[in-house]
CSV table of N, CA and C in Angstrom, one decimal:
chain,number,residue,atom,x,y,z
A,1,MET,N,66.5,99.2,107.5
A,1,MET,CA,67.7,99.8,107.0
A,1,MET,C,68.9,99.5,108.0
A,2,LYS,N,68.6,99.6,109.3
A,2,LYS,CA,69.6,99.3,110.3
A,2,LYS,C,70.3,97.9,110.1
A,3,TYR,N,69.4,96.9,109.9
A,3,TYR,CA,69.9,95.5,109.7
A,3,TYR,C,70.6,95.4,108.4
A,4,LEU,N,70.2,96.1,107.4
A,4,LEU,CA,70.9,96.0,106.1
A,4,LEU,C,72.3,96.6,106.2
A,5,LEU,N,72.4,97.7,106.9
A,5,LEU,CA,73.7,98.3,107.2
A,5,LEU,C,74.6,97.4,108.0
A,6,PHE,N,74.0,96.8,109.0
A,6,PHE,CA,74.7,95.8,109.8
A,6,PHE,C,75.4,94.7,109.0
A,7,VAL,N,74.6,94.1,108.1
A,7,VAL,CA,75.1,93.1,107.2
A,7,VAL,C,76.1,93.6,106.3
A,8,LEU,N,75.8,94.8,105.7
A,8,LEU,CA,76.8,95.4,104.8
A,8,LEU,C,78.1,95.7,105.4
A,9,PHE,N,78.1,96.1,106.7
A,9,PHE,CA,79.4,96.5,107.3
A,9,PHE,C,80.1,95.2,107.8
A,10,LEU,N,79.4,94.1,108.0
A,10,LEU,CA,80.1,92.8,108.3
A,10,LEU,C,80.6,92.1,107.1
A,11,LEU,N,80.1,92.5,105.9
A,11,LEU,CA,80.5,91.8,104.7
A,11,LEU,C,82.0,91.8,104.4
A,12,PRO,N,82.8,92.9,104.7
A,12,PRO,CA,84.3,92.8,104.5
A,12,PRO,C,84.9,91.7,105.4
A,13,LEU,N,84.4,91.6,106.6
A,13,LEU,CA,84.9,90.6,107.5
A,13,LEU,C,84.7,89.2,107.0
A,14,VAL,N,83.5,89.0,106.5
A,14,VAL,CA,83.1,87.7,105.9
A,14,VAL,C,84.0,87.3,104.7
A,15,VAL,N,84.1,88.3,103.8
A,15,VAL,CA,84.9,88.1,102.6
A,15,VAL,C,86.4,87.8,102.9
A,16,THR,N,86.9,88.6,103.9
A,16,THR,CA,88.3,88.4,104.3
A,16,THR,C,88.5,87.1,104.9
A,17,SER,N,87.6,86.7,105.8
A,17,SER,CA,87.7,85.3,106.4
A,17,SER,C,87.6,84.2,105.3
A,18,TYR,N,86.7,84.4,104.4
A,18,TYR,CA,86.6,83.4,103.3
A,18,TYR,C,87.9,83.3,102.5
A,19,GLU,N,88.5,84.4,102.2
A,19,GLU,CA,89.7,84.4,101.4
A,19,GLU,C,90.9,83.8,102.2
A,20,LEU,N,90.9,84.1,103.5
A,20,LEU,CA,92.0,83.7,104.3
A,20,LEU,C,91.9,82.2,104.7
A,21,PHE,N,90.7,81.7,105.1
A,21,PHE,CA,90.5,80.4,105.6
A,21,PHE,C,90.0,79.4,104.7
A,22,ILE,N,89.2,79.8,103.7
A,22,ILE,CA,88.6,78.8,102.8
A,22,ILE,C,89.4,78.7,101.5
A,23,LEU,N,89.6,79.9,100.8
A,23,LEU,CA,90.3,79.9,99.6
A,23,LEU,C,91.8,79.8,99.8
A,24,GLN,N,92.3,80.3,100.9
A,24,GLN,CA,93.7,80.4,101.2
A,24,GLN,C,94.6,80.8,100.1
A,25,ASN,N,94.1,81.9,99.4
A,25,ASN,CA,94.8,82.4,98.3
A,25,ASN,C,95.6,83.7,98.6
A,26,VAL,N,95.9,84.0,99.8
A,26,VAL,CA,96.6,85.2,100.2
A,26,VAL,C,98.0,84.9,100.5
A,27,ASN,N,98.9,85.6,99.9
A,27,ASN,CA,100.4,85.3,100.1
A,27,ASN,C,100.9,85.8,101.4
A,28,ASP,N,100.5,87.0,101.9
A,28,ASP,CA,100.9,87.5,103.2
A,28,ASP,C,99.6,87.9,104.0
A,29,PRO,N,99.1,86.9,104.8
A,29,PRO,CA,97.9,87.1,105.5
A,29,PRO,C,97.9,88.3,106.4
A,30,ILE,N,99.0,88.5,107.1
A,30,ILE,CA,99.1,89.7,108.1
A,30,ILE,C,99.0,91.0,107.3
A,31,LYS,N,99.7,91.1,106.2
A,31,LYS,CA,99.6,92.4,105.4
A,31,LYS,C,98.2,92.5,104.8
A,32,TYR,N,97.6,91.5,104.4
A,32,TYR,CA,96.3,91.5,103.8
A,32,TYR,C,95.3,92.0,104.9
A,33,ILE,N,95.4,91.4,106.1
A,33,ILE,CA,94.5,91.9,107.2
A,33,ILE,C,94.7,93.3,107.5
A,34,TYR,N,96.0,93.8,107.6
A,34,TYR,CA,96.2,95.2,107.8
A,34,TYR,C,95.5,96.0,106.8
A,35,THR,N,95.7,95.7,105.5
A,35,THR,CA,95.1,96.5,104.4
A,35,THR,C,93.6,96.5,104.5
A,36,VAL,N,93.0,95.4,104.6
A,36,VAL,CA,91.5,95.3,104.6
A,36,VAL,C,90.9,96.1,105.8
A,37,THR,N,91.4,95.7,107.0
A,37,THR,CA,90.9,96.4,108.2
A,37,THR,C,91.2,97.9,108.2
A,38,GLY,N,92.4,98.3,107.8
A,38,GLY,CA,92.7,99.7,107.8
A,38,GLY,C,91.9,100.5,106.8
A,39,VAL,N,91.7,100.0,105.6
A,39,VAL,CA,90.9,100.7,104.6
A,39,VAL,C,89.4,100.7,105.0
A,40,ILE,N,88.9,99.6,105.4
A,40,ILE,CA,87.5,99.6,105.8
A,40,ILE,C,87.2,100.6,107.0
A,41,SER,N,88.1,100.5,108.0
A,41,SER,CA,88.0,101.4,109.1
A,41,SER,C,88.0,102.9,108.7
A,42,THR,N,89.0,103.2,107.8
A,42,THR,CA,89.1,104.6,107.4
A,42,THR,C,87.9,105.0,106.6
A,43,VAL,N,87.4,104.2,105.7
A,43,VAL,CA,86.3,104.6,104.9
A,43,VAL,C,85.0,104.8,105.8
A,44,LEU,N,84.8,103.9,106.7
A,44,LEU,CA,83.7,104.0,107.6
A,44,LEU,C,83.8,105.3,108.5
A,45,LEU,N,85.0,105.6,109.0
A,45,LEU,CA,85.1,106.8,109.8
A,45,LEU,C,85.0,108.0,109.0
A,46,PHE,N,85.5,108.1,107.8
A,46,PHE,CA,85.3,109.2,106.9
A,46,PHE,C,83.8,109.4,106.6
A,47,SER,N,83.1,108.3,106.4
A,47,SER,CA,81.7,108.3,106.0
A,47,SER,C,80.9,108.9,107.2
A,48,SER,N,81.3,108.5,108.4
A,48,SER,CA,80.5,108.9,109.6
A,48,SER,C,80.6,110.4,109.8
A,49,ILE,N,81.7,111.1,109.4
A,49,ILE,CA,81.7,112.5,109.6
A,49,ILE,C,81.1,113.2,108.4
A,50,CYS,N,80.9,112.5,107.3
A,50,CYS,CA,80.3,113.2,106.1
A,50,CYS,C,78.8,113.2,106.1
A,51,LEU,N,78.2,112.5,107.0
A,51,LEU,CA,76.8,112.3,107.0
A,51,LEU,C,76.1,113.7,107.2
A,52,SER,N,76.6,114.5,108.1
A,52,SER,CA,76.0,115.8,108.3
A,52,SER,C,76.1,116.7,107.1
A,53,MET,N,77.1,116.5,106.2
A,53,MET,CA,77.2,117.3,105.0
A,53,MET,C,76.2,116.9,103.9
A,54,ILE,N,75.7,115.7,103.9
A,54,ILE,CA,74.8,115.2,102.9
A,54,ILE,C,73.4,115.1,103.4
A,55,ARG,N,73.1,115.5,104.6
A,55,ARG,CA,71.7,115.2,105.1
A,55,ARG,C,70.6,115.9,104.4
A,56,LYS,N,70.9,117.0,103.7
A,56,LYS,CA,69.9,117.6,102.9
A,56,LYS,C,69.3,116.7,101.8
A,57,TRP,N,70.2,115.8,101.3
A,57,TRP,CA,69.9,114.9,100.2
A,57,TRP,C,69.5,113.5,100.7
A,58,VAL,N,70.3,113.0,101.6
A,58,VAL,CA,70.1,111.7,102.2
A,58,VAL,C,70.4,111.8,103.7
A,59,ASN,N,69.4,111.6,104.5
A,59,ASN,CA,69.5,111.8,105.9
A,59,ASN,C,69.8,110.4,106.6
A,60,LEU,N,71.0,110.2,106.9
A,60,LEU,CA,71.5,109.0,107.5
A,60,LEU,C,72.1,109.3,108.9
A,61,ILE,N,71.8,110.5,109.4
A,61,ILE,CA,72.4,110.9,110.7
A,61,ILE,C,72.1,109.9,111.8
A,62,LYS,N,70.9,109.3,111.8
A,62,LYS,CA,70.6,108.4,112.9
A,62,LYS,C,71.5,107.1,112.9
A,63,TYR,N,72.2,106.9,111.8
A,63,TYR,CA,73.1,105.7,111.7
A,63,TYR,C,74.6,106.1,112.0
A,64,ARG,N,74.8,107.4,112.3
A,64,ARG,CA,76.2,107.8,112.4
A,64,ARG,C,76.9,107.0,113.5
A,65,LYS,N,76.3,106.8,114.7
A,65,LYS,CA,76.9,106.1,115.8
A,65,LYS,C,77.3,104.7,115.3
A,66,MET,N,76.3,104.0,114.6
A,66,MET,CA,76.5,102.7,114.2
A,66,MET,C,77.7,102.6,113.2
A,67,ILE,N,77.8,103.6,112.3
A,67,ILE,CA,78.9,103.6,111.3
A,67,ILE,C,80.2,103.8,112.0
A,68,GLY,N,80.2,104.8,113.0
A,68,GLY,CA,81.4,105.1,113.7
A,68,GLY,C,81.9,103.9,114.5
A,69,LEU,N,80.9,103.2,115.2
A,69,LEU,CA,81.3,102.0,115.9
A,69,LEU,C,81.9,100.9,115.1
A,70,PHE,N,81.3,100.7,113.9
A,70,PHE,CA,81.8,99.7,113.0
A,70,PHE,C,83.2,100.1,112.5
A,71,GLY,N,83.4,101.5,112.3
A,71,GLY,CA,84.8,102.0,112.0
A,71,GLY,C,85.8,101.6,113.1
A,72,PHE,N,85.3,101.8,114.3
A,72,PHE,CA,86.2,101.4,115.5
A,72,PHE,C,86.4,99.9,115.5
A,73,PHE,N,85.4,99.1,115.2
A,73,PHE,CA,85.5,97.7,115.2
A,73,PHE,C,86.6,97.2,114.2
A,74,TYR,N,86.6,97.8,113.0
A,74,TYR,CA,87.7,97.4,112.1
A,74,TYR,C,89.0,98.0,112.5
A,75,ALA,N,89.1,99.1,113.1
A,75,ALA,CA,90.3,99.6,113.7
A,75,ALA,C,90.8,98.7,114.8
A,76,PHE,N,89.9,98.2,115.6
A,76,PHE,CA,90.2,97.2,116.7
A,76,PHE,C,90.8,96.0,116.1
A,77,LEU,N,90.2,95.5,115.0
A,77,LEU,CA,90.8,94.3,114.3
A,77,LEU,C,92.2,94.6,113.8
A,78,HIS,N,92.4,95.8,113.3
A,78,HIS,CA,93.7,96.2,112.8
A,78,HIS,C,94.7,96.2,113.9
A,79,PHE,N,94.3,96.7,115.1
A,79,PHE,CA,95.1,96.7,116.3
A,79,PHE,C,95.4,95.3,116.7
A,80,LEU,N,94.4,94.5,116.7
A,80,LEU,CA,94.6,93.1,117.1
A,80,LEU,C,95.6,92.3,116.2
A,81,ASN,N,95.5,92.6,114.9
A,81,ASN,CA,96.4,92.1,113.9
A,81,ASN,C,97.8,92.4,114.3
A,82,PHE,N,98.0,93.7,114.6
A,82,PHE,CA,99.4,94.1,115.0
A,82,PHE,C,99.9,93.4,116.3
A,83,THR,N,99.0,93.4,117.3
A,83,THR,CA,99.5,92.9,118.6
A,83,THR,C,99.5,91.4,118.7
A,84,ILE,N,98.6,90.7,118.1
A,84,ILE,CA,98.5,89.3,118.2
A,84,ILE,C,99.2,88.5,117.1
A,85,LEU,N,98.9,88.9,115.9
A,85,LEU,CA,99.5,88.1,114.7
A,85,LEU,C,100.9,88.6,114.4
A,86,ASP,N,101.1,89.9,114.3
A,86,ASP,CA,102.4,90.4,113.9
A,86,ASP,C,103.4,90.5,115.1
A,87,ALA,N,103.0,91.0,116.2
A,87,ALA,CA,103.9,91.1,117.3
A,87,ALA,C,103.9,89.9,118.3
A,88,GLN,N,102.9,89.0,118.1
A,88,GLN,CA,102.7,87.8,118.8
A,88,GLN,C,102.7,88.0,120.3
A,89,LEU,N,102.0,89.1,120.7
A,89,LEU,CA,101.8,89.5,122.1
A,89,LEU,C,103.1,89.8,122.8
A,90,ASP,N,104.2,90.1,122.1
A,90,ASP,CA,105.5,90.5,122.7
A,90,ASP,C,105.4,92.0,122.9
A,91,PHE,N,105.1,92.3,124.2
A,91,PHE,CA,104.8,93.7,124.5
A,91,PHE,C,106.1,94.6,124.4
A,92,SER,N,107.3,94.0,124.7
A,92,SER,CA,108.5,94.8,124.5
A,92,SER,C,108.7,95.2,123.0
A,93,PHE,N,108.3,94.2,122.1
A,93,PHE,CA,108.4,94.4,120.7
A,93,PHE,C,107.4,95.5,120.3
A,94,ILE,N,106.2,95.4,120.8
A,94,ILE,CA,105.1,96.4,120.5
A,94,ILE,C,105.6,97.8,120.9
A,95,ILE,N,106.1,97.9,122.1
A,95,ILE,CA,106.6,99.2,122.6
A,95,ILE,C,107.8,99.7,121.7
A,96,LYS,N,108.7,98.8,121.4
A,96,LYS,CA,109.9,99.2,120.6
A,96,LYS,C,109.4,99.7,119.2
A,97,GLN,N,108.5,98.9,118.6
A,97,GLN,CA,108.1,99.3,117.3
A,97,GLN,C,107.3,100.6,117.3
A,98,SER,N,106.5,100.8,118.4
A,98,SER,CA,105.7,102.0,118.5
A,98,SER,C,106.6,103.2,118.7
A,99,LEU,N,107.7,103.1,119.3
A,99,LEU,CA,108.6,104.2,119.5
A,99,LEU,C,109.5,104.4,118.3
A,100,ASP,N,109.9,103.3,117.7
A,100,ASP,CA,110.9,103.4,116.6
A,100,ASP,C,110.2,103.9,115.2
A,101,LYS,N,109.0,103.5,115.0
A,101,LYS,CA,108.4,103.8,113.7
A,101,LYS,C,107.2,104.8,113.9
A,102,PRO,N,107.4,106.0,113.4
A,102,PRO,CA,106.4,107.1,113.6
A,102,PRO,C,105.0,106.7,113.2
A,103,PHE,N,104.9,105.9,112.1
A,103,PHE,CA,103.6,105.6,111.6
A,103,PHE,C,102.8,104.7,112.6
A,104,ILE,N,103.6,103.9,113.4
A,104,ILE,CA,102.9,103.0,114.3
A,104,ILE,C,102.4,103.9,115.5
A,105,TYR,N,103.2,104.8,116.0
A,105,TYR,CA,102.7,105.5,117.2
A,105,TYR,C,101.6,106.5,116.8
A,106,LEU,N,101.6,107.0,115.5
A,106,LEU,CA,100.5,107.8,115.1
A,106,LEU,C,99.2,107.0,115.0
A,107,GLY,N,99.4,105.8,114.5
A,107,GLY,CA,98.2,104.8,114.5
A,107,GLY,C,97.7,104.5,115.9
A,108,MET,N,98.7,104.3,116.8
A,108,MET,CA,98.3,104.0,118.2
A,108,MET,C,97.5,105.2,118.8
A,109,ILE,N,98.0,106.4,118.6
A,109,ILE,CA,97.3,107.6,119.1
A,109,ILE,C,95.9,107.7,118.6
A,110,ALA,N,95.8,107.5,117.3
A,110,ALA,CA,94.5,107.5,116.6
A,110,ALA,C,93.6,106.4,117.2
A,111,PHE,N,94.2,105.2,117.4
A,111,PHE,CA,93.4,104.1,117.9
A,111,PHE,C,92.9,104.4,119.3
A,112,PHE,N,93.7,105.0,120.2
A,112,PHE,CA,93.2,105.3,121.5
A,112,PHE,C,92.2,106.4,121.5
A,113,ILE,N,92.3,107.3,120.6
A,113,ILE,CA,91.2,108.3,120.4
A,113,ILE,C,89.9,107.6,120.1
A,114,LEU,N,90.0,106.7,119.1
A,114,LEU,CA,88.8,106.0,118.7
A,114,LEU,C,88.3,105.1,119.9
A,115,LEU,N,89.1,104.5,120.6
A,115,LEU,CA,88.7,103.7,121.8
A,115,LEU,C,88.0,104.6,122.8
A,116,PHE,N,88.5,105.8,123.1
A,116,PHE,CA,87.8,106.7,124.0
A,116,PHE,C,86.4,107.0,123.4
A,117,MET,N,86.4,107.3,122.1
A,117,MET,CA,85.1,107.7,121.5
A,117,MET,C,84.1,106.5,121.6
A,118,ALA,N,84.6,105.3,121.3
A,118,ALA,CA,83.7,104.2,121.4
A,118,ALA,C,83.1,103.9,122.8
A,119,ILE,N,84.0,104.0,123.8
A,119,ILE,CA,83.6,103.9,125.2
A,119,ILE,C,82.6,104.9,125.6
A,120,THR,N,82.8,106.2,125.2
A,120,THR,CA,81.9,107.3,125.6
A,120,THR,C,80.8,107.5,124.6
A,121,SER,N,80.5,106.5,123.7
A,121,SER,CA,79.4,106.7,122.8
A,121,SER,C,78.1,106.3,123.4
A,122,LYS,N,78.1,105.6,124.6
A,122,LYS,CA,76.8,105.3,125.3
A,122,LYS,C,76.1,106.6,125.7
A,123,LYS,N,74.8,106.5,125.7
A,123,LYS,CA,74.0,107.7,125.9
A,123,LYS,C,74.4,108.6,127.1
A,124,ASN,N,74.5,107.9,128.3
A,124,ASN,CA,74.9,108.7,129.5
A,124,ASN,C,76.3,109.2,129.4
A,125,LEU,N,77.2,108.5,128.9
A,125,LEU,CA,78.6,109.0,128.8
A,125,LEU,C,78.8,110.1,127.6
A,126,PHE,N,78.0,109.9,126.6
A,126,PHE,CA,78.1,110.8,125.4
A,126,PHE,C,77.6,112.2,125.8
A,127,LYS,N,76.6,112.3,126.7
A,127,LYS,CA,76.2,113.6,127.2
A,127,LYS,C,77.3,114.4,127.9
A,128,LYS,N,78.1,113.6,128.6
A,128,LYS,CA,79.2,114.2,129.4
A,128,LYS,C,80.4,114.5,128.5
A,129,TYR,N,80.7,113.6,127.5
A,129,TYR,CA,82.0,113.7,126.8
A,129,TYR,C,81.8,114.1,125.3
A,130,ASN,N,80.6,114.5,124.9
A,130,ASN,CA,80.4,114.7,123.4
A,130,ASN,C,81.3,115.7,122.8
A,131,LYS,N,81.7,116.7,123.6
A,131,LYS,CA,82.6,117.8,123.0
A,131,LYS,C,83.9,117.2,122.6
A,132,TYR,N,84.4,116.1,123.3
A,132,TYR,CA,85.6,115.5,122.9
A,132,TYR,C,85.5,114.6,121.7
A,133,HIS,N,84.3,114.4,121.2
A,133,HIS,CA,84.2,113.6,120.0
A,133,HIS,C,84.6,114.3,118.8
A,134,LYS,N,84.9,115.6,118.9
A,134,LYS,CA,85.4,116.3,117.7
A,134,LYS,C,86.9,115.9,117.5
A,135,LEU,N,87.5,115.1,118.4
A,135,LEU,CA,88.8,114.6,118.2
A,135,LEU,C,88.9,113.6,117.0
A,136,ILE,N,87.7,113.2,116.5
A,136,ILE,CA,87.6,112.4,115.3
A,136,ILE,C,88.4,113.0,114.1
A,137,TYR,N,88.3,114.3,114.0
A,137,TYR,CA,89.0,115.0,112.9
A,137,TYR,C,90.5,114.8,113.1
A,138,PHE,N,91.0,115.0,114.3
A,138,PHE,CA,92.4,114.8,114.6
A,138,PHE,C,92.8,113.3,114.3
A,139,ALA,N,92.0,112.4,114.8
A,139,ALA,CA,92.3,111.0,114.5
A,139,ALA,C,92.3,110.7,113.0
A,140,LEU,N,91.4,111.2,112.3
A,140,LEU,CA,91.4,111.0,110.8
A,140,LEU,C,92.7,111.5,110.1
A,141,ILE,N,93.2,112.7,110.6
A,141,ILE,CA,94.4,113.2,110.1
A,141,ILE,C,95.6,112.2,110.4
A,142,LEU,N,95.6,111.8,111.7
A,142,LEU,CA,96.6,110.8,112.1
A,142,LEU,C,96.5,109.5,111.3
A,143,ILE,N,95.3,109.0,111.1
A,143,ILE,CA,95.1,107.8,110.3
A,143,ILE,C,95.6,108.0,108.9
A,144,THR,N,95.3,109.1,108.3
A,144,THR,CA,95.7,109.3,106.9
A,144,THR,C,97.3,109.4,106.8
A,145,ILE,N,97.9,110.1,107.8
A,145,ILE,CA,99.4,110.1,107.8
A,145,ILE,C,99.9,108.7,108.1
A,146,HIS,N,99.3,107.9,109.0
A,146,HIS,CA,99.7,106.6,109.3
A,146,HIS,C,99.6,105.7,108.0
A,147,PHE,N,98.6,105.8,107.3
A,147,PHE,CA,98.4,105.0,106.1
A,147,PHE,C,99.4,105.4,105.0
A,148,VAL,N,99.7,106.6,104.8
A,148,VAL,CA,100.7,107.0,103.8
A,148,VAL,C,102.1,106.6,104.2
A,149,MET,N,102.4,106.8,105.5
A,149,MET,CA,103.8,106.4,106.0
A,149,MET,C,104.0,104.9,106.0
A,150,ALA,N,102.9,104.1,106.3
A,150,ALA,CA,103.0,102.7,106.3
A,150,ALA,C,103.3,102.1,104.9
A,151,GLN,N,102.8,102.8,103.9
A,151,GLN,CA,103.0,102.3,102.5
A,151,GLN,C,104.4,102.7,102.0
A,152,LYS,N,105.0,103.7,102.6
A,152,LYS,CA,106.4,104.2,102.2
A,152,LYS,C,106.4,104.8,100.8
A,153,SER,N,105.3,105.0,100.2
A,153,SER,CA,105.2,105.8,99.0
A,153,SER,C,103.9,106.4,98.8
A,154,LEU,N,103.8,107.4,98.0
A,154,LEU,CA,102.5,108.1,97.8
A,154,LEU,C,101.9,107.6,96.5
A,155,THR,N,100.9,106.8,96.6
A,155,THR,CA,100.2,106.3,95.4
A,155,THR,C,99.0,107.2,95.1
A,156,PHE,N,98.4,106.9,94.0
A,156,PHE,CA,97.2,107.7,93.7
A,156,PHE,C,96.1,107.6,94.7
A,157,ILE,N,95.9,106.4,95.3
A,157,ILE,CA,94.9,106.2,96.3
A,157,ILE,C,95.2,107.0,97.5
A,158,GLN,N,96.4,106.9,98.0
A,158,GLN,CA,96.8,107.7,99.2
A,158,GLN,C,96.7,109.2,98.9
A,159,PHE,N,97.1,109.6,97.8
A,159,PHE,CA,97.0,111.0,97.4
A,159,PHE,C,95.5,111.4,97.4
A,160,SER,N,94.6,110.5,96.9
A,160,SER,CA,93.2,110.8,96.9
A,160,SER,C,92.7,110.9,98.4
A,161,TYR,N,93.2,110.1,99.3
A,161,TYR,CA,92.8,110.2,100.7
A,161,TYR,C,93.2,111.6,101.3
A,162,ILE,N,94.3,112.0,100.9
A,162,ILE,CA,94.8,113.3,101.4
A,162,ILE,C,93.9,114.4,100.9
A,163,ILE,N,93.6,114.4,99.6
A,163,ILE,CA,92.7,115.4,99.0
A,163,ILE,C,91.4,115.3,99.6
A,164,LEU,N,90.9,114.1,99.8
A,164,LEU,CA,89.5,113.9,100.4
A,164,LEU,C,89.5,114.5,101.8
A,165,ILE,N,90.5,114.2,102.7
A,165,ILE,CA,90.4,114.8,104.0
A,165,ILE,C,90.5,116.3,104.0
A,166,LEU,N,91.3,116.9,103.0
A,166,LEU,CA,91.3,118.3,102.9
A,166,LEU,C,90.0,118.9,102.5
A,167,VAL,N,89.3,118.2,101.5
A,167,VAL,CA,88.0,118.7,101.1
A,167,VAL,C,87.0,118.5,102.2
A,168,ILE,N,87.0,117.4,102.9
A,168,ILE,CA,86.1,117.2,104.0
A,168,ILE,C,86.3,118.2,105.1
A,169,GLY,N,87.6,118.4,105.4
A,169,GLY,CA,88.0,119.4,106.4
A,169,GLY,C,87.5,120.8,106.0
A,170,TYR,N,87.7,121.2,104.8
A,170,TYR,CA,87.2,122.5,104.3
A,170,TYR,C,85.7,122.6,104.5
A,171,PHE,N,84.9,121.6,104.0
A,171,PHE,CA,83.5,121.7,104.1
A,171,PHE,C,83.0,121.7,105.5
A,172,LYS,N,83.6,120.9,106.4
A,172,LYS,CA,83.2,120.8,107.8
A,172,LYS,C,83.5,122.2,108.5
A,173,LEU,N,84.6,122.8,108.1
A,173,LEU,CA,85.0,124.1,108.7
A,173,LEU,C,84.0,125.1,108.2
A,174,LEU,N,83.6,125.1,106.9
A,174,LEU,CA,82.6,126.0,106.4
A,174,LEU,C,81.3,125.8,107.0
A,175,GLN,N,80.9,124.5,107.3
A,175,GLN,CA,79.7,124.2,107.9
A,175,GLN,C,79.6,124.8,109.3
A,176,GLN,N,80.8,124.7,110.1
A,176,GLN,CA,80.8,125.3,111.4
A,176,GLN,C,80.7,126.8,111.4
A,177,ILE,N,81.4,127.4,110.4
A,177,ILE,CA,81.3,128.9,110.3
A,177,ILE,C,79.9,129.3,110.0
A,178,ILE,N,79.2,128.7,109.1
A,178,ILE,CA,77.8,129.0,108.8
A,178,ILE,C,77.0,128.8,110.0
A,179,LYS,N,77.2,127.7,110.7
A,179,LYS,CA,76.4,127.4,111.9
A,179,LYS,C,76.6,128.5,113.0
A,180,ARG,N,77.8,128.9,113.2
A,180,ARG,CA,78.1,129.9,114.3
A,180,ARG,C,77.5,131.3,113.9
A,181,ASN,N,77.5,131.6,112.6
A,181,ASN,CA,77.0,132.9,112.1
A,181,ASN,C,75.5,133.0,112.1
A,182,THR,N,74.8,131.8,112.1
A,182,THR,CA,73.3,131.8,112.1
A,182,THR,C,72.8,131.8,113.5
A,183,ILE,N,73.6,131.5,114.5
A,183,ILE,CA,73.1,131.4,115.9
A,183,ILE,C,73.1,132.8,116.5
């Protein structure tokens, strides 16, 4: 199962690379990479927090770290797309854009939270910093706002993300309340 998930999670990268470099049928490659990496990262990160809610029916908890790290991997590609392809490593431009456009600094904050979580996901560091891994919920809120603001309009898909994060937040809060009352 682990290898199947590994291949499944790399599939968007393979398809994106094929479309960009072989078919060359993408009008705006930078925007396309933003969209693919952002959406895949968001879906994987949302999936990783939902695993505890569905474990009664399908127990995939042992793959949560892998799913979360792949979510970070696509967020990292999203970040690299901004810094290398879009900003062309012009750090003054990156800083200016990050300060001028709220959706960029919200994305940057979320990215650095994910970076911290990825670094501290090793066993010995996780024991020390696992309580900070709850920041994933804050990061997902920032990611959702980042996504909506970057599109400059609220489409059905973006509205669905907002509803989804509210539903997940409600059930995660309910799960925590039940957990605390049974202890």
